[in-house]
Amino acid sequence: ESVSGPISVDGLQGDLSATTISGRIRIAKLVGKKASVSATSGTVEGAGELKELVIKSVSGGASFDLTPKGEGWTAQVSCISGDVLLRFPEKAGAKIELKTVSGDLGSDFELKDVQTGSRGSRLSGAFGDGAGKVTATTVSGGVRIARLK
C-alpha cells in the first residue's frame, strides 16, 4: 500500500493486493490465485499467471499480460479515465464484455457470437474455448484484447 509513490512487485508467488493513491503500480512475474490492484491516480501495468485478476483505476490506464490459471478464470478491469490493454496467450479462451463511453474497442482474437452496442460503446463475444471471463470498462479511453507475443 502506498499513498504517494510507485509500487513494484517482481517474482511474487502468492496472492497480491496493491493499492496506491498517487503512483504507478508495476507487477512482473506474479504467480498466484488472485491479484487485486487499485490506483486512484497512476497507471497499472503487469504480467502474471492468475485465476482471478481485478484492476480498478480512477485516473490512469491499465495494461496486463495475463496467463490464465485453471478453469473458470476471470479478469475484471475498470478505469474512469485511461486506456485498458489486456494480453493473453494464443491458447487462452474467454467470454468478453468490453465497454467505453468515449474510445475504441477491439480484439486481436477472432470473436464468436459478437454483439456490439450503439456507436461502438460495447463489444461482447467469445474467443478460443470461452473458458474464462473478461470484463473491461472505461469511461474515457479505449479497451483492447490482444495476443501475447
GROMACS .gro file of C-alpha atoms in nm:
model
  149
    1GLU     CA    1   0.000   0.000   0.000
    2SER     CA    2   0.124   0.347  -0.089
    3VAL     CA    3  -0.020   0.696  -0.052
    4SER     CA    4   0.224   0.868  -0.287
    5GLY     CA    5   0.484   0.675  -0.479
    6PRO     CA    6   0.526   0.374  -0.702
    7ILE     CA    7   0.467   0.011  -0.607
    8SER     CA    8   0.681  -0.252  -0.776
    9VAL     CA    9   0.638  -0.629  -0.735
   10ASP     CA   10   0.866  -0.878  -0.910
   11GLY     CA   11   0.855  -1.258  -0.888
   12LEU     CA   12   0.590  -1.290  -0.615
   13GLN     CA   13   0.447  -1.640  -0.562
   14GLY     CA   14   0.107  -1.597  -0.398
   15ASP     CA   15  -0.189  -1.363  -0.390
   16LEU     CA   16  -0.145  -0.987  -0.426
   17SER     CA   17  -0.337  -0.685  -0.303
   18ALA     CA   18  -0.183  -0.349  -0.404
   19THR     CA   19  -0.329  -0.001  -0.356
   20THR     CA   20  -0.192   0.345  -0.428
   21ILE     CA   21  -0.344   0.692  -0.414
   22SER     CA   22  -0.083   0.854  -0.640
   23GLY     CA   23   0.178   0.648  -0.822
   24ARG     CA   24   0.240   0.374  -1.071
   25ILE     CA   25   0.191   0.005  -0.991
   26ARG     CA   26   0.422  -0.234  -1.175
   27ILE     CA   27   0.388  -0.612  -1.139
   28ALA     CA   28   0.619  -0.869  -1.302
   29LYS     CA   29   0.627  -1.250  -1.294
   30LEU     CA   30   0.338  -1.285  -1.048
   31VAL     CA   31   0.215  -1.642  -0.993
   32GLY     CA   32  -0.087  -1.688  -0.770
   33LYS     CA   33  -0.460  -1.736  -0.746
   34LYS     CA   34  -0.576  -1.374  -0.715
   35ALA     CA   35  -0.443  -1.022  -0.771
   36SER     CA   36  -0.642  -0.715  -0.670
   37VAL     CA   37  -0.490  -0.383  -0.774
   38SER     CA   38  -0.626  -0.032  -0.717
   39ALA     CA   39  -0.487   0.307  -0.821
   40THR     CA   40  -0.654   0.645  -0.775
   41SER     CA   41  -0.407   0.843  -0.985
   42GLY     CA   42  -0.149   0.638  -1.174
   43THR     CA   43  -0.106   0.361  -1.424
   44VAL     CA   44  -0.117  -0.012  -1.359
   45GLU     CA   45   0.100  -0.245  -1.565
   46GLY     CA   46   0.186  -0.603  -1.507
   47ALA     CA   47   0.224  -0.965  -1.602
   48GLY     CA   48   0.132  -1.283  -1.424
   49GLU     CA   49  -0.026  -1.625  -1.410
   50LEU     CA   50  -0.355  -1.598  -1.221
   51LYS     CA   51  -0.704  -1.741  -1.182
   52GLU     CA   52  -0.854  -1.403  -1.085
   53LEU     CA   53  -0.741  -1.050  -1.176
   54VAL     CA   54  -0.914  -0.732  -1.057
   55ILE     CA   55  -0.783  -0.386  -1.152
   56LYS     CA   56  -0.951  -0.057  -1.061
   57SER     CA   57  -0.812   0.278  -1.170
   58VAL     CA   58  -0.965   0.625  -1.149
   59SER     CA   59  -0.715   0.833  -1.346
   60GLY     CA   60  -0.464   0.628  -1.541
   61GLY     CA   61  -0.466   0.334  -1.776
   62ALA     CA   62  -0.416  -0.036  -1.714
   63SER     CA   63  -0.211  -0.290  -1.907
   64PHE     CA   64  -0.173  -0.655  -1.804
   65ASP     CA   65  -0.028  -0.968  -1.967
   66LEU     CA   66  -0.236  -1.248  -1.817
   67THR     CA   67  -0.163  -1.617  -1.845
   68PRO     CA   68  -0.487  -1.774  -1.719
   69LYS     CA   69  -0.457  -2.035  -1.447
   70GLY     CA   70  -0.721  -2.309  -1.437
   71GLU     CA   71  -1.081  -2.333  -1.549
   72GLY     CA   72  -1.325  -2.052  -1.478
   73TRP     CA   73  -1.059  -1.779  -1.463
   74THR     CA   74  -1.165  -1.413  -1.459
   75ALA     CA   75  -1.021  -1.072  -1.542
   76GLN     CA   76  -1.209  -0.756  -1.438
   77VAL     CA   77  -1.066  -0.415  -1.524
   78SER     CA   78  -1.239  -0.084  -1.457
   79CYS     CA   79  -1.099   0.262  -1.538
   80ILE     CA   80  -1.261   0.603  -1.531
   81SER     CA   81  -1.002   0.782  -1.743
   82GLY     CA   82  -0.743   0.577  -1.931
   83ASP     CA   83  -0.691   0.301  -2.185
   84VAL     CA   84  -0.716  -0.069  -2.099
   85LEU     CA   85  -0.496  -0.331  -2.269
   86LEU     CA   86  -0.521  -0.698  -2.175
   87ARG     CA   87  -0.296  -0.953  -2.346
   88PHE     CA   88  -0.347  -1.330  -2.337
   89PRO     CA   89  -0.161  -1.632  -2.478
   90GLU     CA   90  -0.284  -1.773  -2.811
   91LYS     CA   91  -0.427  -2.082  -2.635
   92ALA     CA   92  -0.641  -1.879  -2.391
   93GLY     CA   93  -1.016  -1.857  -2.434
   94ALA     CA   94  -1.283  -1.640  -2.275
   95LYS     CA   95  -1.618  -1.473  -2.298
   96ILE     CA   96  -1.559  -1.097  -2.317
   97GLU     CA   97  -1.758  -0.785  -2.236
   98LEU     CA   98  -1.582  -0.458  -2.325
   99LYS     CA   99  -1.739  -0.114  -2.269
  100THR     CA  100  -1.643   0.251  -2.316
  101VAL     CA  101  -1.823   0.584  -2.328
  102SER     CA  102  -1.553   0.763  -2.528
  103GLY     CA  103  -1.293   0.545  -2.704
  104ASP     CA  104  -1.233   0.247  -2.930
  105LEU     CA  105  -1.296  -0.121  -2.854
  106GLY     CA  106  -1.111  -0.406  -3.018
  107SER     CA  107  -0.987  -0.765  -3.007
  108ASP     CA  108  -0.693  -0.926  -3.186
  109PHE     CA  109  -0.863  -1.262  -3.130
  110GLU     CA  110  -1.134  -1.376  -3.370
  111LEU     CA  111  -1.460  -1.344  -3.177
  112LYS     CA  112  -1.764  -1.572  -3.193
  113ASP     CA  113  -2.120  -1.461  -3.106
  114VAL     CA  114  -2.025  -1.094  -3.146
  115GLN     CA  115  -2.262  -0.829  -3.016
  116THR     CA  116  -2.196  -0.456  -3.034
  117GLY     CA  117  -2.362  -0.158  -2.872
  118SER     CA  118  -2.461   0.171  -3.023
  119ARG     CA  119  -2.177   0.387  -3.158
  120GLY     CA  120  -1.925   0.113  -3.071
  121SER     CA  121  -1.972   0.161  -2.696
  122ARG     CA  122  -1.997  -0.213  -2.622
  123LEU     CA  123  -1.834  -0.526  -2.764
  124SER     CA  124  -1.906  -0.877  -2.643
  125GLY     CA  125  -1.833  -1.224  -2.773
  126ALA     CA  126  -1.606  -1.520  -2.710
  127PHE     CA  127  -1.266  -1.638  -2.828
  128GLY     CA  128  -1.095  -1.975  -2.804
  129ASP     CA  129  -1.272  -2.224  -2.578
  130GLY     CA  130  -1.457  -1.949  -2.385
  131ALA     CA  131  -1.337  -2.095  -2.052
  132GLY     CA  132  -1.264  -1.762  -1.884
  133LYS     CA  133  -1.448  -1.435  -1.840
  134VAL     CA  134  -1.309  -1.091  -1.925
  135THR     CA  135  -1.491  -0.771  -1.829
  136ALA     CA  136  -1.320  -0.441  -1.907
  137THR     CA  137  -1.472  -0.094  -1.891
  138THR     CA  138  -1.351   0.263  -1.919
  139VAL     CA  139  -1.539   0.591  -1.937
  140SER     CA  140  -1.278   0.791  -2.127
  141GLY     CA  141  -1.038   0.567  -2.319
  142GLY     CA  142  -1.018   0.257  -2.532
  143VAL     CA  143  -1.023  -0.114  -2.446
  144ARG     CA  144  -0.825  -0.375  -2.639
  145ILE     CA  145  -0.778  -0.751  -2.603
  146ALA     CA  146  -0.454  -0.866  -2.766
  147ARG     CA  147  -0.229  -1.170  -2.809
  148LEU     CA  148   0.083  -1.213  -2.600
  149LYS     CA  149   0.387  -1.215  -2.826
   0.00000   0.00000   0.00000
